[in-house]
Amino acid sequence: MVADQGREGRIRVEQGERLRLARLAAGYRSARDAALRNAWPESTYRAHEAGTRTIGRDDAERYAERFRRDGVLVSAKGLLFGDDEAAEPPGDGSQVVAVKGVISAGGLIETGDEQPEPHGTLFEVAVPFPVPHGTIAFRVAGASMYPKYEPDDIVLCARAGESPERLIGRYAAVATRDGHRYLKKLLRGSRRGVFHLESHNAPLMPDRHLVWASGIISTVHAQHWARFLG
């Protein structure tokens, strides 16, 4: 009996983690945000994501349908059992990730062909390892972060982003209030709500207001990724 209860608890936790990853991939910053924006009972959704309540078939279908509308490859079966065929990586162990544009590891970068619309995709790449749901990529431009990051490296991060406060002292992809993207090391600014952006080979960019930030999940060096054109 105790063993069965332990197994059921592990299943709930695993379901909750898959639900959390799907929610982040769909762009919802918190369980509360997802529940409120979709008119789901907040306490129920929180319990499902926390793994304290088993997700039923009807709930799984409801969540999967909503998150699919937000562009996530997920099904009720995948949420419940973790064997969603649509989410499987290619057979060679790699996975396709959308490159959302270029990101500056130097000064300002030109917009245009290399910078699609906010929800557009520049191209896709196959990275040589599995990545979490909701992972996006940027192509590095500029050499101010060399040797940590080189031009044409691909950096992977979470589309949903996270609080910049949690990224202090870490490398991150960021978007500033004036509409530019940078790959920098985040430092605490001179006052609340602003951040210094540190480079290896360029002057400090002080007190920038950030509208989005995401820690770097991984890097694929320029010679190690393949581009999908169609």
Short mmCIF file of C-alpha atoms in Angstrom, two decimals:
data_model
loop_
_atom_site.label_atom_id
_atom_site.label_comp_id
_atom_site.label_asym_id
_atom_site.label_seq_id
_atom_site.Cartn_x
_atom_site.Cartn_y
_atom_site.Cartn_z
CA MET A 1 0.00 0.00 0.00
CA VAL A 2 2.76 2.44 0.94
CA ALA A 3 4.66 1.56 -2.26
CA ASP A 4 1.52 2.19 -4.33
CA GLN A 5 1.01 5.58 -2.68
CA GLY A 6 4.62 6.48 -3.40
CA ARG A 7 4.23 5.49 -7.05
CA GLU A 8 1.04 7.53 -7.38
CA GLY A 9 2.82 10.51 -5.86
CA ARG A 10 5.67 10.22 -8.38
CA ILE A 11 3.17 10.03 -11.25
CA ARG A 12 1.45 13.21 -10.05
CA VAL A 13 4.77 15.03 -9.76
CA GLU A 14 5.83 13.92 -13.25
CA GLN A 15 2.47 15.02 -14.70
CA GLY A 16 2.80 18.37 -12.94
CA GLU A 17 6.29 18.93 -14.34
CA ARG A 18 5.14 18.17 -17.90
CA LEU A 19 2.24 20.58 -17.40
CA ARG A 20 4.59 23.26 -16.05
CA LEU A 21 6.92 22.93 -19.06
CA ALA A 22 3.96 23.12 -21.47
CA ARG A 23 2.68 26.23 -19.68
CA LEU A 24 6.09 27.92 -19.90
CA ALA A 25 6.38 26.97 -23.58
CA ALA A 26 3.01 28.62 -24.21
CA GLY A 27 4.29 31.87 -22.73
CA TYR A 28 2.50 31.97 -19.38
CA ARG A 29 4.82 33.23 -16.65
CA SER A 30 3.05 31.56 -13.73
CA ALA A 31 0.40 28.99 -12.87
CA ARG A 32 -1.82 31.85 -11.70
CA ASP A 33 -1.40 33.64 -15.03
CA ALA A 34 -2.42 30.51 -17.00
CA ALA A 35 -5.43 29.85 -14.77
CA LEU A 36 -6.74 33.41 -14.82
CA ARG A 37 -6.28 33.96 -18.55
CA ASN A 38 -8.07 30.69 -19.40
CA ALA A 39 -10.79 30.84 -16.72
CA TRP A 40 -9.58 27.65 -15.05
CA PRO A 41 -10.08 27.20 -11.29
CA GLU A 42 -6.79 28.53 -9.95
CA SER A 43 -6.57 26.18 -6.96
CA THR A 44 -7.14 23.15 -9.19
CA TYR A 45 -4.59 24.20 -11.78
CA ARG A 46 -2.01 25.01 -9.12
CA ALA A 47 -2.54 21.59 -7.52
CA HIS A 48 -2.15 19.86 -10.89
CA GLU A 49 1.08 21.69 -11.67
CA ALA A 50 2.44 21.19 -8.14
CA GLY A 51 1.80 17.45 -8.37
CA THR A 52 -0.50 17.32 -5.36
CA ARG A 53 -3.56 16.32 -7.38
CA THR A 54 -3.83 13.80 -10.21
CA ILE A 55 -4.66 15.28 -13.61
CA GLY A 56 -7.78 13.69 -15.07
CA ARG A 57 -8.36 13.00 -18.74
CA ASP A 58 -10.82 15.89 -19.17
CA ASP A 59 -8.40 18.37 -17.55
CA ALA A 60 -5.49 17.08 -19.62
CA GLU A 61 -7.45 17.52 -22.84
CA ARG A 62 -8.47 21.03 -21.78
CA TYR A 63 -4.90 22.05 -21.00
CA ALA A 64 -3.46 20.46 -24.13
CA GLU A 65 -6.06 22.09 -26.39
CA ARG A 66 -5.29 25.53 -24.95
CA PHE A 67 -1.52 25.17 -25.11
CA ARG A 68 -1.67 23.80 -28.67
CA ARG A 69 -3.47 27.01 -29.67
CA ASP A 70 -0.45 28.83 -28.26
CA GLY A 71 1.87 26.86 -30.54
CA VAL A 72 3.04 24.09 -28.20
CA LEU A 73 3.41 20.50 -29.45
CA VAL A 74 1.51 18.76 -26.67
CA SER A 75 -1.36 16.33 -26.27
CA ALA A 76 -3.46 15.03 -23.39
CA LYS A 77 -1.65 11.71 -23.72
CA GLY A 78 1.70 13.47 -23.50
CA LEU A 79 0.71 15.36 -20.35
CA LEU A 80 -0.62 12.25 -18.66
CA PHE A 81 1.92 9.63 -19.66
CA GLY A 82 4.92 11.48 -21.07
CA ASP A 83 4.94 9.61 -24.39
CA ASP A 84 3.63 12.27 -26.74
CA GLU A 85 4.97 11.29 -30.14
CA ALA A 86 4.68 14.85 -31.43
CA ALA A 87 7.24 16.02 -28.89
CA GLU A 88 9.85 13.38 -29.67
CA PRO A 89 13.19 14.60 -31.07
CA PRO A 90 14.45 13.28 -34.45
CA GLY A 91 15.79 9.77 -34.49
CA ASP A 92 19.44 10.87 -34.47
CA GLY A 93 19.03 12.37 -30.98
CA SER A 94 18.90 15.97 -32.22
CA GLN A 95 15.97 18.37 -31.94
CA VAL A 96 14.72 21.20 -34.12
CA VAL A 97 14.65 24.67 -32.54
CA ALA A 98 13.32 27.91 -34.03
CA VAL A 99 15.87 30.72 -34.38
CA LYS A 100 13.98 33.93 -33.62
CA GLY A 101 16.59 36.33 -34.98
CA VAL A 102 20.05 37.60 -34.18
CA ILE A 103 21.19 38.74 -30.77
CA SER A 104 23.94 41.28 -30.24
CA ALA A 105 27.08 40.34 -28.39
CA GLY A 106 28.43 43.76 -29.36
CA GLY A 107 26.75 47.10 -29.95
CA LEU A 108 23.49 47.74 -31.75
CA ILE A 109 22.59 45.44 -34.63
CA GLU A 110 20.68 46.26 -37.77
CA THR A 111 17.07 45.16 -38.02
CA GLY A 112 15.50 43.90 -41.23
CA ASP A 113 15.89 40.51 -42.86
CA GLU A 114 17.78 39.13 -39.87
CA GLN A 115 15.11 40.33 -37.42
CA PRO A 116 11.66 38.82 -38.09
CA GLU A 117 8.49 40.04 -36.47
CA PRO A 118 8.18 39.39 -32.70
CA HIS A 119 6.48 36.03 -33.21
CA GLY A 120 8.26 35.14 -36.45
CA THR A 121 11.11 32.72 -37.13
CA LEU A 122 14.32 33.46 -39.01
CA PHE A 123 15.10 29.79 -39.69
CA GLU A 124 15.32 26.50 -37.80
CA VAL A 125 18.31 24.54 -36.61
CA ALA A 126 18.87 20.98 -35.48
CA VAL A 127 20.76 20.93 -32.20
CA PRO A 128 22.58 17.72 -31.22
CA PHE A 129 20.70 17.05 -27.96
CA PRO A 130 17.14 17.14 -26.57
CA VAL A 131 15.90 20.47 -25.17
CA PRO A 132 12.92 21.43 -22.97
CA HIS A 133 9.57 22.50 -24.41
CA GLY A 134 9.49 26.24 -25.05
CA THR A 135 13.15 26.53 -26.04
CA ILE A 136 13.99 29.15 -28.66
CA ALA A 137 17.29 30.24 -30.15
CA PHE A 138 19.19 33.30 -31.37
CA ARG A 139 22.22 33.59 -33.66
CA VAL A 140 25.05 35.54 -32.07
CA ALA A 141 26.31 38.66 -33.88
CA GLY A 142 29.39 40.57 -32.70
CA ALA A 143 32.46 39.58 -30.70
CA SER A 144 32.22 41.53 -27.45
CA MET A 145 31.50 38.31 -25.53
CA TYR A 146 34.43 36.38 -27.05
CA PRO A 147 35.73 33.84 -26.08
CA LYS A 148 32.58 32.80 -24.18
CA TYR A 149 30.40 33.37 -27.26
CA GLU A 150 31.58 33.70 -30.86
CA PRO A 151 29.82 35.09 -33.95
CA ASP A 152 27.33 32.61 -35.47
CA ASP A 153 27.07 30.56 -32.28
CA ILE A 154 23.49 29.61 -31.46
CA VAL A 155 22.31 30.34 -27.91
CA LEU A 156 19.27 28.56 -26.51
CA CYS A 157 16.91 30.08 -23.95
CA ALA A 158 13.32 29.84 -22.72
CA ARG A 159 10.66 31.73 -24.66
CA ALA A 160 8.73 32.51 -21.48
CA GLY A 161 11.69 34.28 -19.88
CA GLU A 162 12.18 34.86 -16.16
CA SER A 163 12.77 37.61 -13.63
CA PRO A 164 16.05 39.47 -14.30
CA GLU A 165 16.63 39.52 -10.54
CA ARG A 166 17.18 35.76 -10.68
CA LEU A 167 19.83 36.22 -13.38
CA ILE A 168 22.19 38.57 -11.56
CA GLY A 169 25.76 37.44 -12.23
CA ARG A 170 24.68 35.12 -15.06
CA TYR A 171 24.83 35.23 -18.85
CA ALA A 172 21.44 35.97 -20.37
CA ALA A 173 19.58 36.94 -23.49
CA VAL A 174 17.74 40.20 -22.81
CA ALA A 175 15.45 42.65 -24.57
CA THR A 176 15.59 46.30 -23.58
CA ARG A 177 12.77 48.82 -23.41
CA ASP A 178 14.09 50.56 -26.55
CA GLY A 179 13.60 47.38 -28.61
CA HIS A 180 17.10 45.89 -28.78
CA ARG A 181 18.33 42.40 -27.91
CA TYR A 182 21.65 41.65 -26.26
CA LEU A 183 23.65 38.69 -25.03
CA LYS A 184 25.37 39.92 -21.87
CA LYS A 185 26.18 39.18 -18.25
CA LEU A 186 23.59 40.77 -15.96
CA LEU A 187 24.70 42.92 -13.04
CA ARG A 188 22.61 44.85 -10.54
CA GLY A 189 22.00 48.44 -11.63
CA SER A 190 22.37 51.62 -9.64
CA ARG A 191 18.69 51.60 -8.65
CA ARG A 192 15.79 49.22 -8.48
CA GLY A 193 14.41 48.02 -11.81
CA VAL A 194 17.50 48.63 -13.96
CA PHE A 195 20.46 46.42 -14.77
CA HIS A 196 24.02 46.79 -16.00
CA LEU A 197 24.93 44.71 -19.08
CA GLU A 198 28.53 43.54 -18.94
CA SER A 199 30.68 42.47 -21.89
CA HIS A 200 34.07 40.78 -22.09
CA ASN A 201 35.47 43.13 -24.73
CA ALA A 202 33.30 46.25 -24.70
CA PRO A 203 32.31 49.01 -22.26
CA LEU A 204 29.65 48.37 -19.64
CA MET A 205 26.10 49.26 -20.69
CA PRO A 206 24.71 50.82 -17.50
CA ASP A 207 21.20 50.99 -16.07
CA ARG A 208 19.13 49.38 -18.82
CA HIS A 209 15.41 48.75 -18.46
CA LEU A 210 14.61 45.17 -19.48
CA VAL A 211 11.28 43.94 -20.85
CA TRP A 212 12.38 40.31 -21.19
CA ALA A 213 15.27 38.19 -19.97
CA SER A 214 16.16 34.51 -20.11
CA GLY A 215 19.18 32.64 -18.86
CA ILE A 216 21.18 30.73 -21.46
CA ILE A 217 20.21 27.05 -21.45
CA SER A 218 23.04 25.96 -23.73
CA THR A 219 25.20 27.02 -26.67
CA VAL A 220 25.71 25.29 -30.00
CA HIS A 221 28.95 26.46 -31.59
CA ALA A 222 28.84 27.68 -35.17
CA GLN A 223 30.36 24.54 -36.69
CA HIS A 224 27.97 22.21 -34.88
CA TRP A 225 24.51 23.22 -36.03
CA ALA A 226 22.64 22.48 -39.24
CA ARG A 227 20.24 24.97 -40.81
CA PHE A 228 16.79 24.05 -42.14
CA LEU A 229 15.77 26.32 -45.02
CA GLY A 230 12.29 25.04 -45.68
#
